[in-house]
GROMACS .gro file of C-alpha atoms in nm:
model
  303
    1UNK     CA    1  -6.099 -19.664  -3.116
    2UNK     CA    2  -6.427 -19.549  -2.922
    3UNK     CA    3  -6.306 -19.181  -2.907
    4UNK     CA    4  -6.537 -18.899  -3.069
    5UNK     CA    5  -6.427 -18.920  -3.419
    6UNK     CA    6  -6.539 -18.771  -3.740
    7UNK     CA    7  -6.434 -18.929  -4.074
    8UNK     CA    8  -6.392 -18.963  -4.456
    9UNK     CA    9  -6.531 -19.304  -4.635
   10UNK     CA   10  -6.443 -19.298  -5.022
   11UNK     CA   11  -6.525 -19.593  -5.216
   12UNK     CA   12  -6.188 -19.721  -5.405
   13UNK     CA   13  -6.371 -19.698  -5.766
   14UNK     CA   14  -6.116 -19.416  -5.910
   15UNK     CA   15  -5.918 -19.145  -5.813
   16UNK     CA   16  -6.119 -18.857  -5.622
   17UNK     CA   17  -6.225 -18.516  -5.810
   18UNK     CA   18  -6.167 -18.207  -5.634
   19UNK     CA   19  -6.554 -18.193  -5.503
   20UNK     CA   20  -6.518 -18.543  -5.278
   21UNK     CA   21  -6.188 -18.415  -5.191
   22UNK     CA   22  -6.307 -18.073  -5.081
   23UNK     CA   23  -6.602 -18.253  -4.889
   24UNK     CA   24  -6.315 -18.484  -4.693
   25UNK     CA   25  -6.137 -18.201  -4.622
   26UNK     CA   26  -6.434 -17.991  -4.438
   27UNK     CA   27  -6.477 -18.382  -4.277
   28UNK     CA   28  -6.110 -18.348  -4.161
   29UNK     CA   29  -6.151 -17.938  -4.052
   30UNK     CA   30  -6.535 -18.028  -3.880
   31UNK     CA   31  -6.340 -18.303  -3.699
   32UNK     CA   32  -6.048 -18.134  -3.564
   33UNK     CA   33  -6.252 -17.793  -3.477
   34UNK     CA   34  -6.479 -17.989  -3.260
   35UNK     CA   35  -6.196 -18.134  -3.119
   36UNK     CA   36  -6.243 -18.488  -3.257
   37UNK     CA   37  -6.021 -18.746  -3.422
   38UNK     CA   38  -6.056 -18.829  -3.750
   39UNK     CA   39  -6.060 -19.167  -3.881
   40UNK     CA   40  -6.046 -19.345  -4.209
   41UNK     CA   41  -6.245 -19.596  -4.353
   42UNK     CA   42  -6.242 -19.756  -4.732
   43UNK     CA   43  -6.572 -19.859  -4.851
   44UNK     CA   44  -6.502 -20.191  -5.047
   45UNK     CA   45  -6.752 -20.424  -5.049
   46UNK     CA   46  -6.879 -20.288  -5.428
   47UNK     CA   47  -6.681 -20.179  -5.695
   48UNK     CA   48  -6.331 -20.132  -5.634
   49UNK     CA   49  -6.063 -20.002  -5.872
   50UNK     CA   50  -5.679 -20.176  -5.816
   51UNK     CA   51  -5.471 -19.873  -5.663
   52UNK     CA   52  -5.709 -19.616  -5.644
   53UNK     CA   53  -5.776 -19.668  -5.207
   54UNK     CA   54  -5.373 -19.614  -5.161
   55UNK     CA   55  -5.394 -19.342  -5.401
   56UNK     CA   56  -5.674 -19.140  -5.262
   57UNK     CA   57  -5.498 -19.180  -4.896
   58UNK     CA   58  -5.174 -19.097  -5.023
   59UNK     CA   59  -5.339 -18.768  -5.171
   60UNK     CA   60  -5.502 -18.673  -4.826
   61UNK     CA   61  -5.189 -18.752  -4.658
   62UNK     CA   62  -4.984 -18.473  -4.943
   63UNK     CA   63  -5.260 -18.226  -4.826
   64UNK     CA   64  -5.198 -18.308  -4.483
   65UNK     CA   65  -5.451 -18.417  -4.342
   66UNK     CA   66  -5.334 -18.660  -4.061
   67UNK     CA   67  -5.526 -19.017  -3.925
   68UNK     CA   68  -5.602 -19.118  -3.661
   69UNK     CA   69  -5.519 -19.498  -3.569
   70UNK     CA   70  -5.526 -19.776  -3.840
   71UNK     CA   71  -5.737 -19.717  -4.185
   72UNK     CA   72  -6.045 -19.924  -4.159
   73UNK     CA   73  -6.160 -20.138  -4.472
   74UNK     CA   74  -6.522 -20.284  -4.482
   75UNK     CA   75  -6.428 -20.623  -4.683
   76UNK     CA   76  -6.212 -20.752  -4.361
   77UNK     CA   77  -6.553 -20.689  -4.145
   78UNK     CA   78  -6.825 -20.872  -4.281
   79UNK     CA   79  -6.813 -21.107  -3.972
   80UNK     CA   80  -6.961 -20.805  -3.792
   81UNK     CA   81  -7.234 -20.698  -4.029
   82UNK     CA   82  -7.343 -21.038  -4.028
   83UNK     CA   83  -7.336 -21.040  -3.614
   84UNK     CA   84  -7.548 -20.750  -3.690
   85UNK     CA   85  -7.828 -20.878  -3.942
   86UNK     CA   86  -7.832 -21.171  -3.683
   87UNK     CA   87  -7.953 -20.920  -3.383
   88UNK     CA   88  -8.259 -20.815  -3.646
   89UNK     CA   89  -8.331 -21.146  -3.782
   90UNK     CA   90  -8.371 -21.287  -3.401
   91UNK     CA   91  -8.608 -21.025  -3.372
   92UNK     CA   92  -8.806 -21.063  -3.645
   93UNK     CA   93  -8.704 -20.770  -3.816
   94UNK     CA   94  -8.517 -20.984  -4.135
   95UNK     CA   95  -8.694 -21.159  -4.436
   96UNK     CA   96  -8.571 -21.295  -4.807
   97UNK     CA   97  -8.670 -21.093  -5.096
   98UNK     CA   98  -8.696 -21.243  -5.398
   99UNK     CA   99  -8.784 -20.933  -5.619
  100UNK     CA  100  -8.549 -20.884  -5.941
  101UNK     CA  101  -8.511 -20.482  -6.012
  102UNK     CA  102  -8.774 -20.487  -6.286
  103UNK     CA  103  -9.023 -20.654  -6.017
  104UNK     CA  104  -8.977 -20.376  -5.799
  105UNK     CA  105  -9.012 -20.114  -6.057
  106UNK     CA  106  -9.277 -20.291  -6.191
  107UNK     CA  107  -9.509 -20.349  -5.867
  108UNK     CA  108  -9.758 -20.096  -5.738
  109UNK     CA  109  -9.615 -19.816  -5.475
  110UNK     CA  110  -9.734 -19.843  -5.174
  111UNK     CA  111  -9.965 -19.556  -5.055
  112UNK     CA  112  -9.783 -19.237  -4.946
  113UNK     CA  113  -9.419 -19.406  -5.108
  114UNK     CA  114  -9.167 -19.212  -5.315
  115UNK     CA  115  -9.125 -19.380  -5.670
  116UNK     CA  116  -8.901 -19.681  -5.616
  117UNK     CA  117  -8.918 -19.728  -5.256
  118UNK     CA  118  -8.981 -20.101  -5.214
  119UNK     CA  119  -9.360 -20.184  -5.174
  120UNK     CA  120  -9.300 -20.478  -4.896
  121UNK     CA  121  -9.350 -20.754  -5.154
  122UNK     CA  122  -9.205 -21.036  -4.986
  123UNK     CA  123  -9.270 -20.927  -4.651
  124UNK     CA  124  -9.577 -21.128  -4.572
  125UNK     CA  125  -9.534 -21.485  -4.818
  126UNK     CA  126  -9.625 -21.782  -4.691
  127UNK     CA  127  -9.364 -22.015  -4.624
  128UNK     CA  128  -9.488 -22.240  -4.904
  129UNK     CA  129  -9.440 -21.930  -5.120
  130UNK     CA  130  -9.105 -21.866  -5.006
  131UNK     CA  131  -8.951 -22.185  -5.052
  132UNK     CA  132  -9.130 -22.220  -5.411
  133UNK     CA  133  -8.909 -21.858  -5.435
  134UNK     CA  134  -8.591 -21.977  -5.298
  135UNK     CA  135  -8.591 -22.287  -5.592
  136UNK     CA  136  -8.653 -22.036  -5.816
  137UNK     CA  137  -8.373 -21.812  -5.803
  138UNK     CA  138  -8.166 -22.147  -5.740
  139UNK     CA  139  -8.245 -22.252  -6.074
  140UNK     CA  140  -8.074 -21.931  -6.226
  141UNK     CA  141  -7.805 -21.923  -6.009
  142UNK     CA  142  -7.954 -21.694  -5.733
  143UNK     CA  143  -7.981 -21.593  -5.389
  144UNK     CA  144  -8.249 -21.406  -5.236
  145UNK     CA  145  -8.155 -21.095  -5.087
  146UNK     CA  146  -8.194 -20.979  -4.704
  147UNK     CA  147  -8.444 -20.690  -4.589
  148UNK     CA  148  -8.510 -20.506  -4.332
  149UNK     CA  149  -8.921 -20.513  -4.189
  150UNK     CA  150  -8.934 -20.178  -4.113
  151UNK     CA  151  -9.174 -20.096  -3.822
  152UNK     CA  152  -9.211 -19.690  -3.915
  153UNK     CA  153  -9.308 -19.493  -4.261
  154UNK     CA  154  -9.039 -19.256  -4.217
  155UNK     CA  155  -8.804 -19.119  -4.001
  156UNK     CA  156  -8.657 -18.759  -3.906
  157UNK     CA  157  -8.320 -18.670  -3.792
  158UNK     CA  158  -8.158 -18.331  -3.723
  159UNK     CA  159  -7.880 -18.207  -3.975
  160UNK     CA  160  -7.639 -17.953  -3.831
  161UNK     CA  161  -7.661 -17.788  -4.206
  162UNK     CA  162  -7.982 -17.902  -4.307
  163UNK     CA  163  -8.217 -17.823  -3.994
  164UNK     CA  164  -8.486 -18.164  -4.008
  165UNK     CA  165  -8.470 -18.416  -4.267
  166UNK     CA  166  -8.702 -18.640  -4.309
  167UNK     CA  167  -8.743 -18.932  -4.518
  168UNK     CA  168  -8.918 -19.251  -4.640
  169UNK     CA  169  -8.830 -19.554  -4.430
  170UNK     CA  170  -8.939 -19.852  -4.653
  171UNK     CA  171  -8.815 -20.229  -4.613
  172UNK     CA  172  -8.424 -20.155  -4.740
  173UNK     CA  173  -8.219 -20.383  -4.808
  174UNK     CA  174  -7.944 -20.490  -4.568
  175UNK     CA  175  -7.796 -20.779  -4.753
  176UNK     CA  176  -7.811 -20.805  -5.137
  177UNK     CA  177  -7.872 -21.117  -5.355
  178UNK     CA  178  -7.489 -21.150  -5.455
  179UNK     CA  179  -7.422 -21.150  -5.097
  180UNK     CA  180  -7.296 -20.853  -5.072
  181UNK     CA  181  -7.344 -20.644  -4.719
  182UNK     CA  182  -7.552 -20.315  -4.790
  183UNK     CA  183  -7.435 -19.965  -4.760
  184UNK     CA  184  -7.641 -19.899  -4.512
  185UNK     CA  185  -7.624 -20.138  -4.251
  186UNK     CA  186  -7.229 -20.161  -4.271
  187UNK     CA  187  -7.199 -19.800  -4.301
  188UNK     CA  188  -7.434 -19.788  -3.936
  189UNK     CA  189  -7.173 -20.067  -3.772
  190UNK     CA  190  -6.885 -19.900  -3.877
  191UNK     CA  191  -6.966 -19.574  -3.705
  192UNK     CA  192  -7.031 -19.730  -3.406
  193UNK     CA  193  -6.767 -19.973  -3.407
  194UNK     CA  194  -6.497 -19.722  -3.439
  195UNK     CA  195  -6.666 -19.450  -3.223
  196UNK     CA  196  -6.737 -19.202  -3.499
  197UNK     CA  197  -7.002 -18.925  -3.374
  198UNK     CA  198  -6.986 -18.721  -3.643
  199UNK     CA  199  -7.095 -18.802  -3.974
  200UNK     CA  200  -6.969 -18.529  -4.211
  201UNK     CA  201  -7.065 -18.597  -4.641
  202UNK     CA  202  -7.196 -18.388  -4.910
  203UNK     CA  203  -7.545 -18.347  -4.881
  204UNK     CA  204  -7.675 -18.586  -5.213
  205UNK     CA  205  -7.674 -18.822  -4.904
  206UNK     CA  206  -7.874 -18.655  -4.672
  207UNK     CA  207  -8.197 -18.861  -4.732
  208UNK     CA  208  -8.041 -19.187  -4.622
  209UNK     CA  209  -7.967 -19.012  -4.255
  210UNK     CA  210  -8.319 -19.100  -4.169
  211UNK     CA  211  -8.329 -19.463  -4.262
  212UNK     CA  212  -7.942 -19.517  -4.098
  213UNK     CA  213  -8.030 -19.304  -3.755
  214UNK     CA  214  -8.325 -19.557  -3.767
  215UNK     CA  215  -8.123 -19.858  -3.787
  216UNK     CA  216  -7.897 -19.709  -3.526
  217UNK     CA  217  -8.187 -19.694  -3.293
  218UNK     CA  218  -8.286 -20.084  -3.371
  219UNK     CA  219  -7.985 -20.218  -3.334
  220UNK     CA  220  -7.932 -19.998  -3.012
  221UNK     CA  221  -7.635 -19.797  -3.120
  222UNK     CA  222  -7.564 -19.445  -3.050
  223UNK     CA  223  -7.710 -19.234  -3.327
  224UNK     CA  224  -7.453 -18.947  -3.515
  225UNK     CA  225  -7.399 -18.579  -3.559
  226UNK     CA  226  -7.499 -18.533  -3.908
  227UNK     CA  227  -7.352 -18.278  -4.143
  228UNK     CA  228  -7.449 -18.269  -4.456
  229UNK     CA  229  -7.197 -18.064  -4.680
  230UNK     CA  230  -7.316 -17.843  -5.015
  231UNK     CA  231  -7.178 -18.008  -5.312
  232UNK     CA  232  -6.930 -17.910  -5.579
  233UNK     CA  233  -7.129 -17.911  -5.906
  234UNK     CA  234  -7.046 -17.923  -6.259
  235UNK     CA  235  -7.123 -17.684  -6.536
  236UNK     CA  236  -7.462 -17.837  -6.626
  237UNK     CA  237  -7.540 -17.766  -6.313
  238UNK     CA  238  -7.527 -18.176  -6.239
  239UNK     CA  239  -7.313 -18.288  -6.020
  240UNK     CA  240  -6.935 -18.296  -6.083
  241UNK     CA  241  -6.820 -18.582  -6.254
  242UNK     CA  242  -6.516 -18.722  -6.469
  243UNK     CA  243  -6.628 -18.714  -6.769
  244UNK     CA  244  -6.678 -18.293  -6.763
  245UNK     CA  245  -6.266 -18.272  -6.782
  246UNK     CA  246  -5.961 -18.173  -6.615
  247UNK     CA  247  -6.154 -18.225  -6.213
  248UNK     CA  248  -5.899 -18.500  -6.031
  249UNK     CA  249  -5.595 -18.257  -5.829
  250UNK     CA  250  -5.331 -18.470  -6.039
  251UNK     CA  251  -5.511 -18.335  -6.375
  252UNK     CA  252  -5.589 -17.979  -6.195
  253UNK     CA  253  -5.222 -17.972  -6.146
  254UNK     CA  254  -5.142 -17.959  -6.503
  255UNK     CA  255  -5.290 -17.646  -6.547
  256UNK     CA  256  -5.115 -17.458  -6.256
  257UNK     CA  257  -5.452 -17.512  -6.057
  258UNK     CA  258  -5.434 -17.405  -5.657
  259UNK     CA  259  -5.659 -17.668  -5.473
  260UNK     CA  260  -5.624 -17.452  -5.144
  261UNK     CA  261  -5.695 -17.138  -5.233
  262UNK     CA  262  -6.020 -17.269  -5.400
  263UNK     CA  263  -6.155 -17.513  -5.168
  264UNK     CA  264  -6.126 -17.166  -4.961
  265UNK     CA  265  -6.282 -16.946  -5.167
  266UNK     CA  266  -6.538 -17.234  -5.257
  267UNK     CA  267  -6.625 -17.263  -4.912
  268UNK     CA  268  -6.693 -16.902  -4.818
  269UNK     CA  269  -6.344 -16.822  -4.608
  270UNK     CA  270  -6.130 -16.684  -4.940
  271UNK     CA  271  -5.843 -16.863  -5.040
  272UNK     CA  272  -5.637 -17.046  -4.814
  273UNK     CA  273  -5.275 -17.117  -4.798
  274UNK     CA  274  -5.231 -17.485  -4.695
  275UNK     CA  275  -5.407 -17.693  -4.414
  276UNK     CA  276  -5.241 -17.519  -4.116
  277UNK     CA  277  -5.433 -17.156  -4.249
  278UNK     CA  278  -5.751 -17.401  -4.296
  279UNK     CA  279  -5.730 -17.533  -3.967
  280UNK     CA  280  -5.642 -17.190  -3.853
  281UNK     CA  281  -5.991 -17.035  -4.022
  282UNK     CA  282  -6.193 -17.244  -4.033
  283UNK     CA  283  -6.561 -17.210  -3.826
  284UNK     CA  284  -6.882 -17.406  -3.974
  285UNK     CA  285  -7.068 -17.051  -3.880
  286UNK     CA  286  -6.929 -16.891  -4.183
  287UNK     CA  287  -6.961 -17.200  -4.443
  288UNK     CA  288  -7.142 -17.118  -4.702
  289UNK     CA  289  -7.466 -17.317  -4.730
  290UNK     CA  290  -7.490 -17.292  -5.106
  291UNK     CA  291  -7.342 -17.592  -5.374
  292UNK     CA  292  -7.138 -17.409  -5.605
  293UNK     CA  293  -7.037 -17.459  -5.999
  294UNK     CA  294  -6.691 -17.557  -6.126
  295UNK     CA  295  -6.612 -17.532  -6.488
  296UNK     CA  296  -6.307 -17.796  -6.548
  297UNK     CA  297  -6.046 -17.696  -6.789
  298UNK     CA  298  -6.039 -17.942  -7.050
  299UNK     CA  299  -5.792 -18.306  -7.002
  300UNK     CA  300  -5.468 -18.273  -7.161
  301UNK     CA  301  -5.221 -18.545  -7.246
  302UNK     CA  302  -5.036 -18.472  -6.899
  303UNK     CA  303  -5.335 -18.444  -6.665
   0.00000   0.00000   0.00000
């Protein structure tokens, strides 16, 4: 699978609205204009919804977006995020953290520290303190969580969109008290694991590109093409969600909705047809930069 590859990485918590589809598409377009393949990966190890991960392939697959080799899914790998946290921890980069969510909203910032980045708490206990820690959470039936000692303050990468981003590096976590493998470092295997270069997702997740190019450089993997996408946003002027109405292409449908010709239009290149007149126009030169508003029609008993 190492082959230049772009790709789309939906979480399996519900079916997709028509703003994380459109952003998977321009992953799909981006990947295939640059001449890449495009892969697929289902981001598991959190909150998953029975169904929805077949469903939102099955929808990309109507639109016709084709994949390259075998969908990935991040619950069958854990064997390599842990080979991963192992490279750190041998280095000294690893420690427990103990902290509950109200300690860590609680305790002081750290000087120079956006609110709620983690003020290195744990970092330096002694190992009397740590093992007084560990018994503890035992006690109430927990496990202390895994974090990255972070060796810079912050971190800048280039966005193809965006120009520089920079952000806040603090002491993340790479393994969480439940046991469950972070975002971020599984996210920064994948990528590298299945020899995806391009990193194309709406651009609410631009500020973790610093902190994951960062890991990429510890753990000596090649760091990605970021593209960070404008977002589809809903009439508040939030970002799209569910509960603003009729915004999933199944309840769209209902109301005679046509997805192409307004992820087109959305996008800056006027309606398109189908994928064969997006793959036909489409050039990241004339993308528009800007997020733009959608005003759902309201859920009917069909949609």
């Amino acid at each position: 699978m190492l082959t230049p590859a772009g790709r789309f990485a939906p979480s399996p918590s519900g079916d997709l609205h028509i703003g994380n589809v459109r952003t998977g598409v321009v992953a799909y377009l981006w990947a295939r204009w640059s001449g890449r393949a495009f892969r697929w990966r289902t981001e598991d190890l959190d909150r998953v919804r029975e169904g929805s991960g077949e469903r939102q392939l099955e929808e990309f697959r109507g639109l016709g977006v084709r994949i390259d080799g075998d969908v990935v899914t991040q619950s069958h790998r854990t064997d390599l995020y842990a080979s991963a946290c192992d490279d750190l921890a041998g280095r000294g980069l690893v420690y427990e953290c103990y902290c509950s969510r109200r300690d860590i909203q609680s305790a002081p910032s750290a000087p120079h520290a956006p609110p709620g980045a983690y003020p290195g708490t744990c970092r330096h206990l002694t190992e009397a303190q740590r093992g007084e820690a560990r018994a503890r959470l035992a006690a109430v039936g927990r496990a202390p969580a895994l974090r990255l000692a972070s060796d810079v303050r912050e971190h800048t990468v280039e966005d193809t969109m965006l120009g520089s981003v920079t952000s806040h590096v603090d002491d993340f976590v790479l393994r969480r008290g439940d046991g469950v493998w972070a975002y971020n470092l599984a996210v920064v295997v994948d990528d590298a694991d299945m020899g995806i270069d391009q990193v194309v997702r709406g651009d609410d997740l631009a500020s973790s590109a610093p902190r994951q190019a960062h890991l990429c450089a510890l753990l000596r993997l090649p760091v990605p093409e970021y593209v960070h996408v404008p977002l589809v946003l809903g009439p508040t002027g939030a970002r799209l969600a569910k509960r603003d109405g009729a915004v999933t292409p199944a309840q769209l449908a209902v109301h005679g909705f046509d997805l192409w010709a307004w992820m087109g239009e959305s996008l800056g290149f006027g309606p398109w047809r189908d994928i064969d007149d997006a793959l036909m126009r489409f050039d990241p030169a004339r993308m528009t930069h800007e997020a733009v508003v959608f005003d759902p029609p309201p859920l009917t008993a069909a949609g």
